Amino acid sequence: MSRTPSSAVPRETSPGESTERGPRVSLGWTPIADEAERAARVLHPDRHSMPRPAERRVLTVANQKGGVGKTTSTVNLAAALAMHGIRVLVIDLDPQGNASTALGVEHRTGTPSVYELMLGEIPLEEAAVTSTASPNLLCVPATIDLAGAEIELVSMVARESRLSQALADEHLDKLDVDYVLIDCPPSLGLLTVNALVAASEVLIPIQCEYYALEGLGQLLSNIDLVRSHLNTALHVSTILLTMYDGRTKLADQVTSEVRQHFGPTALRTVIPRSVKVSEAPGYSQTVLEYDPGSRGAMSYVDAAREIAEHGASGAYRAGGR
């Protein structure tokens, strides 16, 4: 008789995804077989292709609270989309350069980076480099020079629109990208404002803990201000619940509150708390490269699939905030 682990959280099947279990049902469930199946789905994306969006999407991944999974979600969603044939550009707008590290992109001082890009010293085509994660994944790295950018930008004309100008359609067309993901620092300063002005959508990662909800109101207020004065097209299109621990009631309560408030804007897929996800950046890799059979890797693939399907159908334009 086949059995399922009591601690497993059932995962919703994405539209278009194969539900055939075949040998697993007849031979019985084992942890190794389960992990091998998940790894095969990640490592053979040609069997589970994702649709390209109807038009290019530019998403800012923002949350002023640190440690909620902004950078982790940015790089792993980007890698999942890229592995499935979608062209993705990641803009590392955090002076710590963690996204650059995870994507295996050089970001030492002197490297052409988002700092020079925002100052207008180099075009986007010169700043973007190919990630080791996938040939379809490009990244504009961040160096420590970016830490002083907010001070330098203060005296510049149109200081809130520097990134938007650098990401003009003519530059993005040359790179032929379908998605642009902008990883923000954990603050609501000028760099984050630039990211909000440059994008039409906001993706908010929310940690499944109480404190994660406390600062959400301030972030939404800032988004409203940017929409009112600087970027009328801006809206919250995607909410991603991260660091979910199914053993706690708190995680379920936070998940329930977020879904009740944001409705379909919140993705069905939740990202579980995972050691593998945390370990991957230490090897300059995404979790999809580091451990493709892990639940963390599979969850990011499922979340990326939802985003891709929303992009193909245009559902991201409806609802939101």
mmCIF file of C-alpha atoms in Angstrom:
data_model
loop_
_atom_site.group_PDB
_atom_site.id
_atom_site.type_symbol
_atom_site.label_atom_id
_atom_site.label_comp_id
_atom_site.label_asym_id
_atom_site.label_seq_id
_atom_site.Cartn_x
_atom_site.Cartn_y
_atom_site.Cartn_z
ATOM 1 C CA MET A 1 0.000 0.000 0.000
ATOM 2 C CA SER A 2 1.402 3.427 -0.949
ATOM 3 C CA ARG A 3 1.718 5.991 1.779
ATOM 4 C CA THR A 4 2.317 9.729 1.946
ATOM 5 C CA PRO A 5 4.370 11.527 4.566
ATOM 6 C CA SER A 6 2.213 13.009 7.329
ATOM 7 C CA SER A 7 4.179 16.282 7.270
ATOM 8 C CA ALA A 8 3.857 16.881 3.505
ATOM 9 C CA VAL A 9 1.894 19.951 2.490
ATOM 10 C CA PRO A 10 -0.285 19.162 -0.573
ATOM 11 C CA ARG A 11 0.689 21.299 -3.537
ATOM 12 C CA GLU A 12 -1.843 22.615 -6.006
ATOM 13 C CA THR A 13 -1.281 21.496 -9.566
ATOM 14 C CA SER A 14 -0.685 24.383 -11.922
ATOM 15 C CA PRO A 15 -2.891 24.614 -15.030
ATOM 16 C CA GLY A 16 -1.362 22.659 -17.874
ATOM 17 C CA GLU A 17 0.905 20.711 -15.555
ATOM 18 C CA SER A 18 0.980 16.940 -15.925
ATOM 19 C CA THR A 19 -0.770 15.100 -13.073
ATOM 20 C CA GLU A 20 0.369 11.632 -14.105
ATOM 21 C CA ARG A 21 2.084 9.767 -11.296
ATOM 22 C CA GLY A 22 2.494 6.410 -13.048
ATOM 23 C CA PRO A 23 5.322 4.438 -11.387
ATOM 24 C CA ARG A 24 5.056 6.353 -8.138
ATOM 25 C CA VAL A 25 1.551 4.979 -7.502
ATOM 26 C CA SER A 26 2.405 1.408 -8.417
ATOM 27 C CA LEU A 27 5.808 1.210 -6.737
ATOM 28 C CA GLY A 28 4.987 3.151 -3.600
ATOM 29 C CA TRP A 29 6.245 6.446 -2.249
ATOM 30 C CA THR A 30 9.814 6.881 -0.983
ATOM 31 C CA PRO A 31 11.603 10.129 -0.082
ATOM 32 C CA ILE A 32 14.347 9.476 -2.657
ATOM 33 C CA ALA A 33 11.847 8.766 -5.446
ATOM 34 C CA ASP A 34 9.913 11.904 -4.561
ATOM 35 C CA GLU A 35 13.034 14.077 -4.649
ATOM 36 C CA ALA A 36 14.196 12.478 -7.909
ATOM 37 C CA GLU A 37 10.839 13.250 -9.500
ATOM 38 C CA ARG A 38 11.024 16.898 -8.433
ATOM 39 C CA ALA A 39 14.622 17.198 -9.667
ATOM 40 C CA ALA A 40 13.662 15.747 -13.055
ATOM 41 C CA ARG A 41 10.925 18.350 -13.452
ATOM 42 C CA VAL A 42 13.402 21.163 -12.720
ATOM 43 C CA LEU A 43 16.275 19.781 -14.799
ATOM 44 C CA HIS A 44 14.118 18.938 -17.842
ATOM 45 C CA PRO A 45 12.095 22.115 -18.336
ATOM 46 C CA ASP A 46 11.377 21.294 -22.000
ATOM 47 C CA ARG A 47 8.688 18.905 -20.760
ATOM 48 C CA HIS A 48 6.971 21.607 -18.702
ATOM 49 C CA SER A 49 7.419 24.796 -20.735
ATOM 50 C CA MET A 50 6.169 28.164 -19.504
ATOM 51 C CA PRO A 51 4.367 30.649 -21.759
ATOM 52 C CA ARG A 52 5.962 33.967 -22.699
ATOM 53 C CA PRO A 53 4.043 37.094 -21.654
ATOM 54 C CA ALA A 54 1.788 38.961 -24.051
ATOM 55 C CA GLU A 55 4.021 42.000 -23.469
ATOM 56 C CA ARG A 56 7.187 42.712 -21.517
ATOM 57 C CA ARG A 57 6.661 42.880 -17.750
ATOM 58 C CA VAL A 58 8.765 44.988 -15.385
ATOM 59 C CA LEU A 59 8.354 44.034 -11.724
ATOM 60 C CA THR A 60 9.910 45.665 -8.687
ATOM 61 C CA VAL A 61 10.429 43.231 -5.810
ATOM 62 C CA ALA A 62 10.008 45.423 -2.742
ATOM 63 C CA ASN A 63 9.487 45.257 1.000
ATOM 64 C CA GLN A 64 11.236 47.614 3.393
ATOM 65 C CA LYS A 65 11.436 44.878 6.027
ATOM 66 C CA GLY A 66 14.676 42.912 5.819
ATOM 67 C CA GLY A 67 14.843 39.137 5.808
ATOM 68 C CA VAL A 68 11.525 38.452 4.084
ATOM 69 C CA GLY A 69 13.065 36.810 1.014
ATOM 70 C CA LYS A 70 13.243 39.667 -1.525
ATOM 71 C CA THR A 71 16.600 38.758 -3.043
ATOM 72 C CA THR A 72 16.066 35.020 -2.664
ATOM 73 C CA SER A 73 12.708 35.251 -4.430
ATOM 74 C CA THR A 74 14.056 37.548 -7.145
ATOM 75 C CA VAL A 75 16.931 35.290 -8.183
ATOM 76 C CA ASN A 76 15.045 32.002 -7.905
ATOM 77 C CA LEU A 77 11.954 33.213 -9.762
ATOM 78 C CA ALA A 78 14.227 34.672 -12.444
ATOM 79 C CA ALA A 79 16.179 31.412 -12.720
ATOM 80 C CA ALA A 80 12.991 29.336 -12.911
ATOM 81 C CA LEU A 81 11.579 31.504 -15.697
ATOM 82 C CA ALA A 82 14.904 31.503 -17.589
ATOM 83 C CA MET A 83 15.290 27.723 -17.352
ATOM 84 C CA HIS A 84 11.919 27.382 -19.032
ATOM 85 C CA GLY A 85 12.877 29.454 -22.069
ATOM 86 C CA ILE A 86 11.860 32.931 -20.942
ATOM 87 C CA ARG A 87 14.365 35.792 -21.256
ATOM 88 C CA VAL A 88 14.821 37.554 -17.903
ATOM 89 C CA LEU A 89 16.825 40.572 -16.756
ATOM 90 C CA VAL A 90 17.579 41.055 -13.045
ATOM 91 C CA ILE A 91 18.515 44.544 -11.828
ATOM 92 C CA ASP A 92 20.423 44.302 -8.538
ATOM 93 C CA LEU A 93 19.567 47.576 -6.803
ATOM 94 C CA ASP A 94 20.808 46.552 -3.350
ATOM 95 C CA PRO A 95 24.335 47.831 -2.490
ATOM 96 C CA GLN A 96 25.010 44.518 -0.716
ATOM 97 C CA GLY A 97 25.021 42.823 -4.128
ATOM 98 C CA ASN A 98 23.462 39.596 -2.871
ATOM 99 C CA ALA A 99 21.477 39.002 -6.058
ATOM 100 C CA SER A 100 24.673 39.346 -8.090
ATOM 101 C CA THR A 101 26.347 36.767 -5.849
ATOM 102 C CA ALA A 102 23.516 34.254 -6.174
ATOM 103 C CA LEU A 103 23.508 34.611 -9.957
ATOM 104 C CA GLY A 104 27.260 34.076 -10.217
ATOM 105 C CA VAL A 105 27.911 37.568 -11.582
ATOM 106 C CA GLU A 106 31.087 39.531 -10.828
ATOM 107 C CA HIS A 107 30.409 42.611 -8.683
ATOM 108 C CA ARG A 108 33.749 43.793 -7.360
ATOM 109 C CA THR A 109 34.546 47.508 -7.303
ATOM 110 C CA GLY A 110 35.307 48.689 -10.825
ATOM 111 C CA THR A 111 32.855 46.301 -12.472
ATOM 112 C CA PRO A 112 30.323 48.035 -14.800
ATOM 113 C CA SER A 113 27.224 48.105 -12.633
ATOM 114 C CA VAL A 114 23.828 49.622 -11.914
ATOM 115 C CA TYR A 115 25.639 52.568 -10.287
ATOM 116 C CA GLU A 116 27.157 53.736 -13.583
ATOM 117 C CA LEU A 117 23.884 52.863 -15.319
ATOM 118 C CA MET A 118 21.848 55.214 -13.122
ATOM 119 C CA LEU A 119 24.403 57.996 -13.454
ATOM 120 C CA GLY A 120 24.106 57.708 -17.240
ATOM 121 C CA GLU A 121 27.754 56.751 -17.744
ATOM 122 C CA ILE A 122 27.025 53.449 -19.557
ATOM 123 C CA PRO A 123 24.017 52.047 -21.446
ATOM 124 C CA LEU A 124 22.035 49.030 -20.277
ATOM 125 C CA GLU A 125 23.604 46.779 -22.921
ATOM 126 C CA GLU A 126 27.072 47.330 -21.427
ATOM 127 C CA ALA A 127 25.967 46.839 -17.830
ATOM 128 C CA ALA A 128 24.030 43.572 -18.326
ATOM 129 C CA VAL A 129 25.986 40.307 -18.168
ATOM 130 C CA THR A 130 24.859 36.703 -18.565
ATOM 131 C CA SER A 131 24.354 34.717 -15.360
ATOM 132 C CA THR A 132 25.908 31.323 -14.788
ATOM 133 C CA ALA A 133 22.420 30.054 -13.901
ATOM 134 C CA SER A 134 21.099 30.169 -17.491
ATOM 135 C CA PRO A 135 21.949 31.717 -20.873
ATOM 136 C CA ASN A 136 18.466 33.254 -20.803
ATOM 137 C CA LEU A 137 19.196 35.101 -17.553
ATOM 138 C CA LEU A 138 20.923 38.490 -17.557
ATOM 139 C CA CYS A 139 21.919 40.576 -14.558
ATOM 140 C CA VAL A 140 23.008 44.162 -13.985
ATOM 141 C CA PRO A 141 25.212 43.766 -10.888
ATOM 142 C CA ALA A 142 25.469 46.059 -7.870
ATOM 143 C CA THR A 143 28.813 47.121 -6.412
ATOM 144 C CA ILE A 144 29.560 48.828 -3.118
ATOM 145 C CA ASP A 145 29.638 52.135 -5.039
ATOM 146 C CA LEU A 146 25.846 52.001 -5.062
ATOM 147 C CA ALA A 147 25.849 52.735 -1.314
ATOM 148 C CA GLY A 148 26.672 56.374 -2.078
ATOM 149 C CA ALA A 149 24.304 56.683 -5.005
ATOM 150 C CA GLU A 150 21.398 58.055 -2.970
ATOM 151 C CA ILE A 151 23.525 61.026 -1.873
ATOM 152 C CA GLU A 152 24.737 61.701 -5.414
ATOM 153 C CA LEU A 153 21.249 61.380 -6.885
ATOM 154 C CA VAL A 154 19.780 64.033 -4.585
ATOM 155 C CA SER A 155 21.222 66.913 -6.603
ATOM 156 C CA MET A 156 20.420 65.412 -10.019
ATOM 157 C CA VAL A 157 17.584 66.429 -12.313
ATOM 158 C CA ALA A 158 14.711 63.902 -12.355
ATOM 159 C CA ARG A 159 16.461 61.933 -9.618
ATOM 160 C CA GLU A 160 13.479 59.606 -9.142
ATOM 161 C CA SER A 161 13.474 58.611 -12.828
ATOM 162 C CA ARG A 162 17.133 57.745 -13.425
ATOM 163 C CA LEU A 163 16.519 53.995 -13.517
ATOM 164 C CA SER A 164 13.381 54.406 -15.599
ATOM 165 C CA GLN A 165 15.355 56.296 -18.241
ATOM 166 C CA ALA A 166 18.057 53.610 -18.237
ATOM 167 C CA LEU A 167 15.417 50.899 -18.762
ATOM 168 C CA ALA A 168 13.757 52.606 -21.718
ATOM 169 C CA ASP A 169 12.149 50.273 -24.255
ATOM 170 C CA GLU A 170 14.832 50.828 -26.879
ATOM 171 C CA HIS A 171 17.467 49.448 -24.485
ATOM 172 C CA LEU A 172 15.343 46.512 -23.293
ATOM 173 C CA ASP A 173 14.488 45.662 -26.916
ATOM 174 C CA LYS A 174 18.190 45.215 -27.669
ATOM 175 C CA LEU A 175 18.413 42.622 -24.893
ATOM 176 C CA ASP A 176 15.173 40.960 -26.052
ATOM 177 C CA VAL A 177 13.920 40.270 -22.509
ATOM 178 C CA ASP A 178 10.409 39.200 -21.500
ATOM 179 C CA TYR A 179 10.708 39.984 -17.782
ATOM 180 C CA VAL A 180 12.650 42.559 -15.787
ATOM 181 C CA LEU A 181 12.904 41.905 -12.030
ATOM 182 C CA ILE A 182 14.303 44.711 -9.877
ATOM 183 C CA ASP A 183 15.682 43.661 -6.485
ATOM 184 C CA CYS A 184 15.367 46.523 -3.982
ATOM 185 C CA PRO A 185 17.257 47.291 -0.768
ATOM 186 C CA PRO A 186 15.373 46.874 2.543
ATOM 187 C CA SER A 187 14.377 50.531 2.762
ATOM 188 C CA LEU A 188 12.008 53.066 1.241
ATOM 189 C CA GLY A 189 14.764 55.437 0.112
ATOM 190 C CA LEU A 190 15.603 56.944 -3.253
ATOM 191 C CA LEU A 191 16.836 53.671 -4.746
ATOM 192 C CA THR A 192 13.519 51.962 -4.006
ATOM 193 C CA VAL A 193 11.613 54.978 -5.350
ATOM 194 C CA ASN A 194 13.636 54.698 -8.577
ATOM 195 C CA ALA A 195 12.650 51.040 -8.812
ATOM 196 C CA LEU A 196 8.969 51.863 -8.291
ATOM 197 C CA VAL A 197 9.055 54.567 -10.963
ATOM 198 C CA ALA A 198 10.795 52.236 -13.441
ATOM 199 C CA ALA A 199 8.261 49.400 -13.078
ATOM 200 C CA SER A 200 4.590 48.937 -13.820
ATOM 201 C CA GLU A 201 4.166 46.162 -11.256
ATOM 202 C CA VAL A 202 5.210 45.459 -7.672
ATOM 203 C CA LEU A 203 5.870 41.971 -6.341
ATOM 204 C CA ILE A 204 5.795 41.914 -2.536
ATOM 205 C CA PRO A 205 7.326 38.930 -0.695
ATOM 206 C CA ILE A 206 5.683 38.526 2.712
ATOM 207 C CA GLN A 207 7.201 36.348 5.401
ATOM 208 C CA CYS A 208 4.637 34.156 7.144
ATOM 209 C CA GLU A 209 5.158 35.849 10.514
ATOM 210 C CA TYR A 210 3.280 38.586 12.360
ATOM 211 C CA TYR A 211 5.988 41.264 12.158
ATOM 212 C CA ALA A 212 5.997 40.965 8.368
ATOM 213 C CA LEU A 213 2.496 42.425 8.282
ATOM 214 C CA GLU A 214 3.304 45.416 10.491
ATOM 215 C CA GLY A 215 5.271 47.407 7.918
ATOM 216 C CA LEU A 216 3.128 46.432 4.959
ATOM 217 C CA GLY A 217 0.818 49.421 5.377
ATOM 218 C CA GLN A 218 3.713 51.864 5.043
ATOM 219 C CA LEU A 219 4.939 50.144 1.875
ATOM 220 C CA LEU A 220 1.470 50.270 0.327
ATOM 221 C CA SER A 221 1.181 53.970 1.245
ATOM 222 C CA ASN A 222 4.484 54.690 -0.498
ATOM 223 C CA ILE A 223 3.338 52.783 -3.564
ATOM 224 C CA ASP A 224 0.164 54.908 -3.596
ATOM 225 C CA LEU A 225 2.264 58.087 -3.395
ATOM 226 C CA VAL A 226 4.479 57.011 -6.281
ATOM 227 C CA ARG A 227 1.418 56.090 -8.322
ATOM 228 C CA SER A 228 -0.198 59.454 -7.624
ATOM 229 C CA HIS A 229 2.801 61.644 -8.419
ATOM 230 C CA LEU A 230 5.357 59.739 -10.491
ATOM 231 C CA ASN A 231 4.035 56.549 -12.109
ATOM 232 C CA THR A 232 0.302 56.172 -12.727
ATOM 233 C CA ALA A 233 0.751 52.664 -14.173
ATOM 234 C CA LEU A 234 2.183 51.238 -10.937
ATOM 235 C CA HIS A 235 0.174 48.588 -9.100
ATOM 236 C CA VAL A 236 0.709 45.614 -6.803
ATOM 237 C CA SER A 237 0.259 42.649 -9.129
ATOM 238 C CA THR A 238 1.775 39.812 -7.092
ATOM 239 C CA ILE A 239 2.035 38.779 -3.446
ATOM 240 C CA LEU A 240 4.365 35.877 -2.624
ATOM 241 C CA LEU A 241 4.208 34.214 0.790
ATOM 242 C CA THR A 242 7.663 33.068 1.907
ATOM 243 C CA MET A 243 9.245 31.083 4.758
ATOM 244 C CA TYR A 244 6.062 29.117 5.335
ATOM 245 C CA ASP A 245 6.244 26.636 8.197
ATOM 246 C CA GLY A 246 3.265 24.307 8.102
ATOM 247 C CA ARG A 247 3.905 23.141 11.670
ATOM 248 C CA THR A 248 2.794 26.484 13.122
ATOM 249 C CA LYS A 249 -0.671 27.980 13.414
ATOM 250 C CA LEU A 250 0.834 31.433 12.969
ATOM 251 C CA ALA A 251 1.899 30.670 9.397
ATOM 252 C CA ASP A 252 -1.635 29.571 8.542
ATOM 253 C CA GLN A 253 -3.112 32.670 10.187
ATOM 254 C CA VAL A 254 -0.819 35.037 8.281
ATOM 255 C CA THR A 255 -1.497 33.165 5.037
ATOM 256 C CA SER A 256 -5.243 33.374 5.625
ATOM 257 C CA GLU A 257 -5.122 37.108 6.402
ATOM 258 C CA VAL A 258 -3.024 37.904 3.336
ATOM 259 C CA ARG A 259 -5.275 35.885 1.027
ATOM 260 C CA GLN A 260 -8.374 37.465 2.525
ATOM 261 C CA HIS A 261 -7.012 40.987 2.021
ATOM 262 C CA PHE A 262 -5.308 40.613 -1.368
ATOM 263 C CA GLY A 263 -7.450 37.892 -2.961
ATOM 264 C CA PRO A 264 -6.119 36.470 -6.258
ATOM 265 C CA THR A 265 -3.134 38.856 -6.172
ATOM 266 C CA ALA A 266 -1.565 36.408 -3.705
ATOM 267 C CA LEU A 267 -0.046 33.427 -5.520
ATOM 268 C CA ARG A 268 -1.434 29.997 -4.662
ATOM 269 C CA THR A 269 2.100 28.670 -4.235
ATOM 270 C CA VAL A 270 3.830 29.379 -0.922
ATOM 271 C CA ILE A 271 7.586 29.113 -0.410
ATOM 272 C CA PRO A 272 8.465 26.803 2.505
ATOM 273 C CA ARG A 273 11.158 27.563 5.031
ATOM 274 C CA SER A 274 14.143 25.659 3.668
ATOM 275 C CA VAL A 275 17.786 25.235 4.638
ATOM 276 C CA LYS A 276 18.665 24.477 1.002
ATOM 277 C CA VAL A 277 17.308 27.837 -0.117
ATOM 278 C CA SER A 278 19.504 29.561 2.478
ATOM 279 C CA GLU A 279 22.605 27.526 1.610
ATOM 280 C CA ALA A 280 22.536 28.087 -2.162
ATOM 281 C CA PRO A 281 23.913 31.690 -2.240
ATOM 282 C CA GLY A 282 27.005 30.496 -0.370
ATOM 283 C CA TYR A 283 27.917 28.573 -3.522
ATOM 284 C CA SER A 284 27.008 31.496 -5.849
ATOM 285 C CA GLN A 285 24.006 29.533 -7.051
ATOM 286 C CA THR A 286 20.231 29.630 -7.041
ATOM 287 C CA VAL A 287 18.477 26.804 -5.219
ATOM 288 C CA LEU A 288 17.448 25.402 -8.614
ATOM 289 C CA GLU A 289 21.123 24.765 -9.374
ATOM 290 C CA TYR A 290 22.196 23.880 -5.843
ATOM 291 C CA ASP A 291 19.493 21.308 -5.069
ATOM 292 C CA PRO A 292 16.910 20.972 -7.859
ATOM 293 C CA GLY A 293 15.107 18.184 -6.014
ATOM 294 C CA SER A 294 14.416 20.246 -2.902
ATOM 295 C CA ARG A 295 10.958 21.474 -2.010
ATOM 296 C CA GLY A 296 12.264 25.027 -2.091
ATOM 297 C CA ALA A 297 13.361 24.670 -5.720
ATOM 298 C CA MET A 298 10.080 23.092 -6.767
ATOM 299 C CA SER A 299 8.077 25.778 -4.978
ATOM 300 C CA TYR A 300 9.898 28.556 -6.827
ATOM 301 C CA VAL A 301 9.295 26.754 -10.124
ATOM 302 C CA ASP A 302 5.581 26.543 -9.298
ATOM 303 C CA ALA A 303 5.461 30.223 -8.307
ATOM 304 C CA ALA A 304 7.265 31.193 -11.525
ATOM 305 C CA ARG A 305 4.763 29.134 -13.515
ATOM 306 C CA GLU A 306 1.873 31.033 -11.942
ATOM 307 C CA ILE A 307 3.546 34.347 -12.774
ATOM 308 C CA ALA A 308 4.186 33.205 -16.356
ATOM 309 C CA GLU A 309 0.594 32.058 -16.820
ATOM 310 C CA HIS A 310 -0.716 35.347 -15.461
ATOM 311 C CA GLY A 311 1.592 37.136 -17.893
ATOM 312 C CA ALA A 312 0.378 35.126 -20.872
ATOM 313 C CA SER A 313 -3.299 35.594 -20.008
ATOM 314 C CA GLY A 314 -3.060 39.228 -18.943
ATOM 315 C CA ALA A 315 -4.558 38.342 -15.544
ATOM 316 C CA TYR A 316 -1.891 40.453 -13.774
ATOM 317 C CA ARG A 317 -3.616 43.604 -15.063
ATOM 318 C CA ALA A 318 -6.880 42.728 -13.333
ATOM 319 C CA GLY A 319 -7.331 43.203 -9.619
ATOM 320 C CA GLY A 320 -4.193 44.119 -7.774
ATOM 321 C CA ARG A 321 -3.919 47.298 -5.793
#
